């Protein structure tokens, strides 16, 4: 089975801190994604990557950056955390085309910014 | 732009009750439609999908039919169990989409009581 592992289940940070969220997948998938999940808003795409060192902005990239130096690892970076970035962050991966292939999700990181 | 509208939750049912979670969409072209489920403490996982009009997706007793004329993809189950308690997300991917074009609804929390 595909495994998508997120490094932390819960994280508490202070306003202004630099925050790294790590995600690793073990199935050699081309695509990796970062979403945030907020009550009533569902999942919103922050960034995705379709290859090593390649990235594209999603719907809400402001305040975030990403890094993909190796195929299996996709990092989400909050350069200067703010309270409105308190959220559940979900990482996902998928193989390349066809695009109807399902996404495989990690179990999420609940980030609280105080 | 593309959008997915789900019925507001939370939904609370007794065991063996009939379940319907409504989902309607707005999209250009002919999207593929998905239902994902998120059990407590876990990431999302694909429940079922349909890729063209009149297709019926089914899995674990759940069904949904792709209705192009009403732009709907309602999720149904004839007899729910306590173990079905979860958050359910409707999603679409446009036919011409790249990996990024997966749009999620806001999610519907289902609680099944014994």
Short mmCIF file of C-alpha atoms in Angstrom, two decimals:
data_model
loop_
_atom_site.label_atom_id
_atom_site.label_comp_id
_atom_site.label_asym_id
_atom_site.label_seq_id
_atom_site.Cartn_x
_atom_site.Cartn_y
_atom_site.Cartn_z
CA UNK A 1 0.00 0.00 0.00
CA UNK A 2 1.06 3.54 -0.70
CA UNK A 3 2.16 5.38 2.37
CA UNK A 4 2.23 9.15 2.71
CA UNK A 5 3.88 10.16 5.97
CA UNK A 6 3.71 13.59 7.52
CA UNK A 7 6.38 14.26 10.09
CA UNK A 8 4.21 15.69 12.87
CA UNK A 9 0.61 15.10 13.92
CA UNK A 10 0.41 18.22 16.08
CA UNK A 11 2.59 21.31 16.02
CA UNK A 12 2.46 24.50 18.09
CA UNK A 13 4.46 27.53 16.95
CA UNK A 14 4.73 31.21 17.78
CA UNK A 15 3.84 34.08 15.49
CA UNK A 16 6.81 35.00 13.31
CA UNK A 17 8.54 31.63 13.52
CA UNK A 18 9.70 29.81 10.40
CA UNK A 19 7.83 26.51 10.18
CA UNK A 20 8.67 23.41 8.14
CA UNK A 21 6.10 20.72 7.44
CA UNK A 22 7.58 17.57 5.93
CA UNK A 23 5.93 14.92 3.79
CA UNK A 24 7.37 11.69 2.41
CA UNK A 25 5.78 9.17 0.03
CA UNK A 26 7.10 5.71 -0.72
CA UNK A 27 5.55 4.87 -4.12
CA UNK A 28 7.67 6.87 -6.54
CA UNK A 29 4.74 9.16 -7.36
CA UNK A 30 5.29 12.05 -9.75
CA UNK A 31 2.88 14.47 -8.13
CA UNK A 32 2.75 15.80 -4.60
CA UNK A 33 0.36 18.31 -3.07
CA UNK A 34 -0.14 20.46 -0.01
CA UNK A 35 -3.69 21.33 1.06
CA UNK A 36 -5.07 23.10 4.07
CA UNK A 37 -8.35 21.99 5.57
CA UNK A 38 -10.58 24.43 7.44
CA UNK A 39 -14.10 23.86 8.78
CA UNK A 40 -16.72 24.94 6.26
CA UNK A 41 -14.13 25.58 3.56
CA UNK A 42 -13.10 22.05 2.72
CA UNK A 43 -9.67 21.48 1.20
CA UNK A 44 -7.83 24.26 -0.55
CA UNK A 45 -4.72 23.67 -2.62
CA UNK A 46 -1.65 25.62 -1.49
CA UNK A 47 1.06 24.28 -3.83
CA UNK A 48 1.75 21.22 -5.88
CA UNK A 49 4.76 19.67 -7.56
CA UNK A 50 4.78 17.47 -10.64
CA UNK A 51 8.49 16.68 -10.62
CA UNK A 52 11.64 17.19 -8.62
CA UNK A 53 12.42 20.90 -8.31
CA UNK A 54 9.19 21.76 -10.14
CA UNK A 55 6.32 23.50 -8.37
CA UNK A 56 3.16 25.37 -9.15
CA UNK A 57 1.01 27.64 -7.06
CA UNK A 58 -2.38 26.43 -6.02
CA UNK A 59 -5.34 28.55 -4.99
CA UNK A 60 -3.92 30.01 -1.76
CA UNK A 61 -0.09 30.19 -2.01
CA UNK A 62 0.36 33.50 -0.16
CA UNK A 63 2.52 33.15 2.94
CA UNK A 64 3.80 29.72 1.92
CA UNK A 65 6.66 28.25 -0.08
CA UNK A 66 7.62 24.68 -0.94
CA UNK A 67 10.66 22.60 -1.67
CA UNK A 68 11.05 19.36 -3.58
CA UNK A 69 14.71 18.35 -3.78
CA UNK A 70 13.99 14.61 -3.93
CA UNK A 71 11.11 12.81 -5.57
CA UNK A 72 9.82 11.26 -2.36
CA UNK A 73 9.87 14.39 -0.20
CA UNK A 74 7.80 17.58 -0.39
CA UNK A 75 8.19 20.29 2.22
CA UNK A 76 5.84 23.15 3.03
CA UNK A 77 7.47 26.24 4.53
CA UNK A 78 5.80 29.04 6.42
CA UNK A 79 8.38 31.82 6.26
CA UNK A 80 6.85 33.81 9.11
CA UNK A 81 3.93 32.04 10.74
CA UNK A 82 0.79 34.01 11.48
CA UNK A 83 -2.30 33.14 13.50
CA UNK A 84 -4.44 32.87 10.35
CA UNK A 85 -2.26 29.94 9.29
CA UNK A 86 -3.59 27.86 12.16
CA UNK A 87 -5.11 24.93 10.29
CA UNK A 88 -4.96 21.25 9.41
CA UNK A 89 -2.39 20.66 6.67
CA UNK A 90 -2.74 17.63 4.43
CA UNK A 91 -0.10 16.26 2.09
CA UNK A 92 -1.07 14.04 -0.84
CA UNK A 93 0.60 12.27 -3.73
CA UNK A 94 -0.50 10.70 -7.00
CA UNK A 95 1.09 9.02 -9.99
CA UNK A 96 1.25 10.87 -13.31
CA UNK A 97 -1.47 10.81 -15.98
CA UNK A 98 -4.21 9.74 -16.36
CA UNK A 99 -5.43 12.37 -13.98
CA UNK A 100 -8.32 10.24 -12.74
CA UNK A 101 -5.89 8.35 -10.59
CA UNK A 102 -6.69 8.87 -6.98
CA UNK A 103 -4.80 10.98 -4.50
CA UNK A 104 -3.17 9.29 -1.52
CA UNK A 105 -3.29 11.42 1.59
CA UNK A 106 -1.25 11.60 4.75
CA UNK A 107 -3.04 11.78 8.09
CA UNK A 108 -2.44 15.50 8.46
CA UNK A 109 -0.60 17.97 10.66
CA UNK A 110 -2.68 20.17 12.96
CA UNK A 111 -0.72 23.42 13.23
CA UNK A 112 -1.53 25.98 15.89
CA UNK A 113 0.13 29.40 15.65
CA UNK A 114 -0.04 31.36 18.89
CA UNK B 1 -14.55 28.75 -12.18
CA UNK B 2 -15.22 25.22 -11.11
CA UNK B 3 -17.01 24.66 -7.83
CA UNK B 4 -18.61 21.93 -5.74
CA UNK B 5 -21.50 22.49 -3.35
CA UNK B 6 -22.32 19.93 -0.68
CA UNK B 7 -25.22 19.81 1.71
CA UNK B 8 -24.41 21.39 5.02
CA UNK B 9 -23.77 19.13 7.96
CA UNK B 10 -23.54 17.77 10.43
CA UNK B 11 -25.79 14.83 9.63
CA UNK B 12 -26.78 12.48 12.44
CA UNK B 13 -28.49 9.17 11.70
CA UNK B 14 -29.38 6.01 13.55
CA UNK B 15 -27.78 2.74 12.51
CA UNK B 16 -29.48 1.12 9.48
CA UNK B 17 -30.98 4.42 8.32
CA UNK B 18 -30.84 5.53 4.69
CA UNK B 19 -28.19 8.10 3.83
CA UNK B 20 -28.16 10.79 1.16
CA UNK B 21 -25.50 13.50 0.96
CA UNK B 22 -26.23 15.95 -1.81
CA UNK B 23 -23.52 17.25 -4.12
CA UNK B 24 -23.90 19.58 -7.08
CA UNK B 25 -21.19 21.04 -9.23
CA UNK B 26 -20.37 23.80 -11.69
CA UNK B 27 -17.69 23.08 -14.24
CA UNK B 28 -16.64 23.72 -17.80
CA UNK B 29 -16.52 20.69 -20.02
CA UNK B 30 -17.15 17.20 -18.68
CA UNK B 31 -15.54 16.65 -15.31
CA UNK B 32 -14.76 13.45 -13.48
CA UNK B 33 -16.48 13.25 -10.09
CA UNK B 34 -15.26 11.73 -6.84
CA UNK B 35 -16.31 11.07 -3.28
CA UNK B 36 -13.54 10.99 -0.67
CA UNK B 37 -14.00 9.96 2.97
CA UNK B 38 -12.00 11.04 6.01
CA UNK B 39 -12.28 8.84 9.10
CA UNK B 40 -11.36 10.38 12.47
CA UNK B 41 -7.64 11.01 12.79
CA UNK B 42 -6.88 9.91 9.24
CA UNK B 43 -6.25 11.46 5.84
CA UNK B 44 -8.77 11.38 3.02
CA UNK B 45 -9.21 8.25 0.96
CA UNK B 46 -11.06 7.72 -2.28
CA UNK B 47 -14.49 6.16 -1.75
CA UNK B 48 -15.79 6.06 -5.34
CA UNK B 49 -15.62 7.86 -8.66
CA UNK B 50 -17.45 8.32 -11.98
CA UNK B 51 -15.83 9.62 -15.11
CA UNK B 52 -18.73 10.20 -17.49
CA UNK B 53 -22.43 10.97 -17.51
CA UNK B 54 -24.75 8.21 -16.21
CA UNK B 55 -21.83 6.29 -14.71
CA UNK B 56 -22.49 4.89 -11.26
CA UNK B 57 -19.61 4.65 -8.81
CA UNK B 58 -19.95 2.21 -5.93
CA UNK B 59 -17.89 0.94 -3.03
CA UNK B 60 -18.56 -0.43 0.49
CA UNK B 61 -22.33 -0.15 -0.04
CA UNK B 62 -22.13 3.50 -1.08
CA UNK B 63 -23.30 4.61 -4.52
CA UNK B 64 -23.36 7.82 -6.54
CA UNK B 65 -24.60 8.43 -10.09
CA UNK B 66 -23.16 11.10 -12.37
CA UNK B 67 -26.18 13.15 -13.49
CA UNK B 68 -25.17 15.61 -16.19
CA UNK B 69 -28.66 17.04 -16.62
CA UNK B 70 -28.87 18.08 -12.97
CA UNK B 71 -25.09 18.53 -12.48
CA UNK B 72 -25.27 16.32 -9.42
CA UNK B 73 -23.41 13.41 -7.82
CA UNK B 74 -25.35 12.56 -4.67
CA UNK B 75 -23.93 9.95 -2.31
CA UNK B 76 -26.31 7.26 -1.03
CA UNK B 77 -26.20 4.23 1.21
CA UNK B 78 -29.16 2.05 2.05
CA UNK B 79 -28.21 1.12 5.59
CA UNK B 80 -25.50 3.02 7.46
CA UNK B 81 -23.32 1.59 10.20
CA UNK B 82 -21.58 3.24 13.15
CA UNK B 83 -18.30 2.66 11.33
CA UNK B 84 -19.47 4.98 8.51
CA UNK B 85 -19.12 7.97 10.84
CA UNK B 86 -16.70 10.25 9.00
CA UNK B 87 -16.43 13.42 6.92
CA UNK B 88 -17.41 13.00 3.27
CA UNK B 89 -16.03 15.23 0.51
CA UNK B 90 -17.36 15.56 -3.01
CA UNK B 91 -14.76 16.59 -5.61
CA UNK B 92 -14.37 17.14 -9.33
CA UNK B 93 -11.58 17.18 -11.87
CA UNK B 94 -12.11 18.88 -15.20
CA UNK B 95 -11.55 16.82 -18.30
CA UNK B 96 -8.74 19.02 -19.55
CA UNK B 97 -7.23 19.33 -16.12
CA UNK B 98 -3.72 18.91 -14.99
CA UNK B 99 -2.89 17.39 -11.66
CA UNK B 100 -3.87 20.56 -9.86
CA UNK B 101 -7.44 20.80 -11.02
CA UNK B 102 -9.11 18.81 -8.29
CA UNK B 103 -11.77 20.94 -6.59
CA UNK B 104 -13.24 19.81 -3.26
CA UNK B 105 -16.52 20.62 -1.60
CA UNK B 106 -16.63 21.81 2.00
CA UNK B 107 -17.26 18.35 3.45
CA UNK B 108 -20.21 16.84 5.31
CA UNK B 109 -19.77 15.39 8.79
CA UNK B 110 -21.78 12.17 9.28
CA UNK B 111 -22.38 10.67 12.72
CA UNK B 112 -24.15 7.32 13.00
CA UNK B 113 -25.57 6.41 16.40
CA UNK B 114 -26.01 2.81 17.57
#
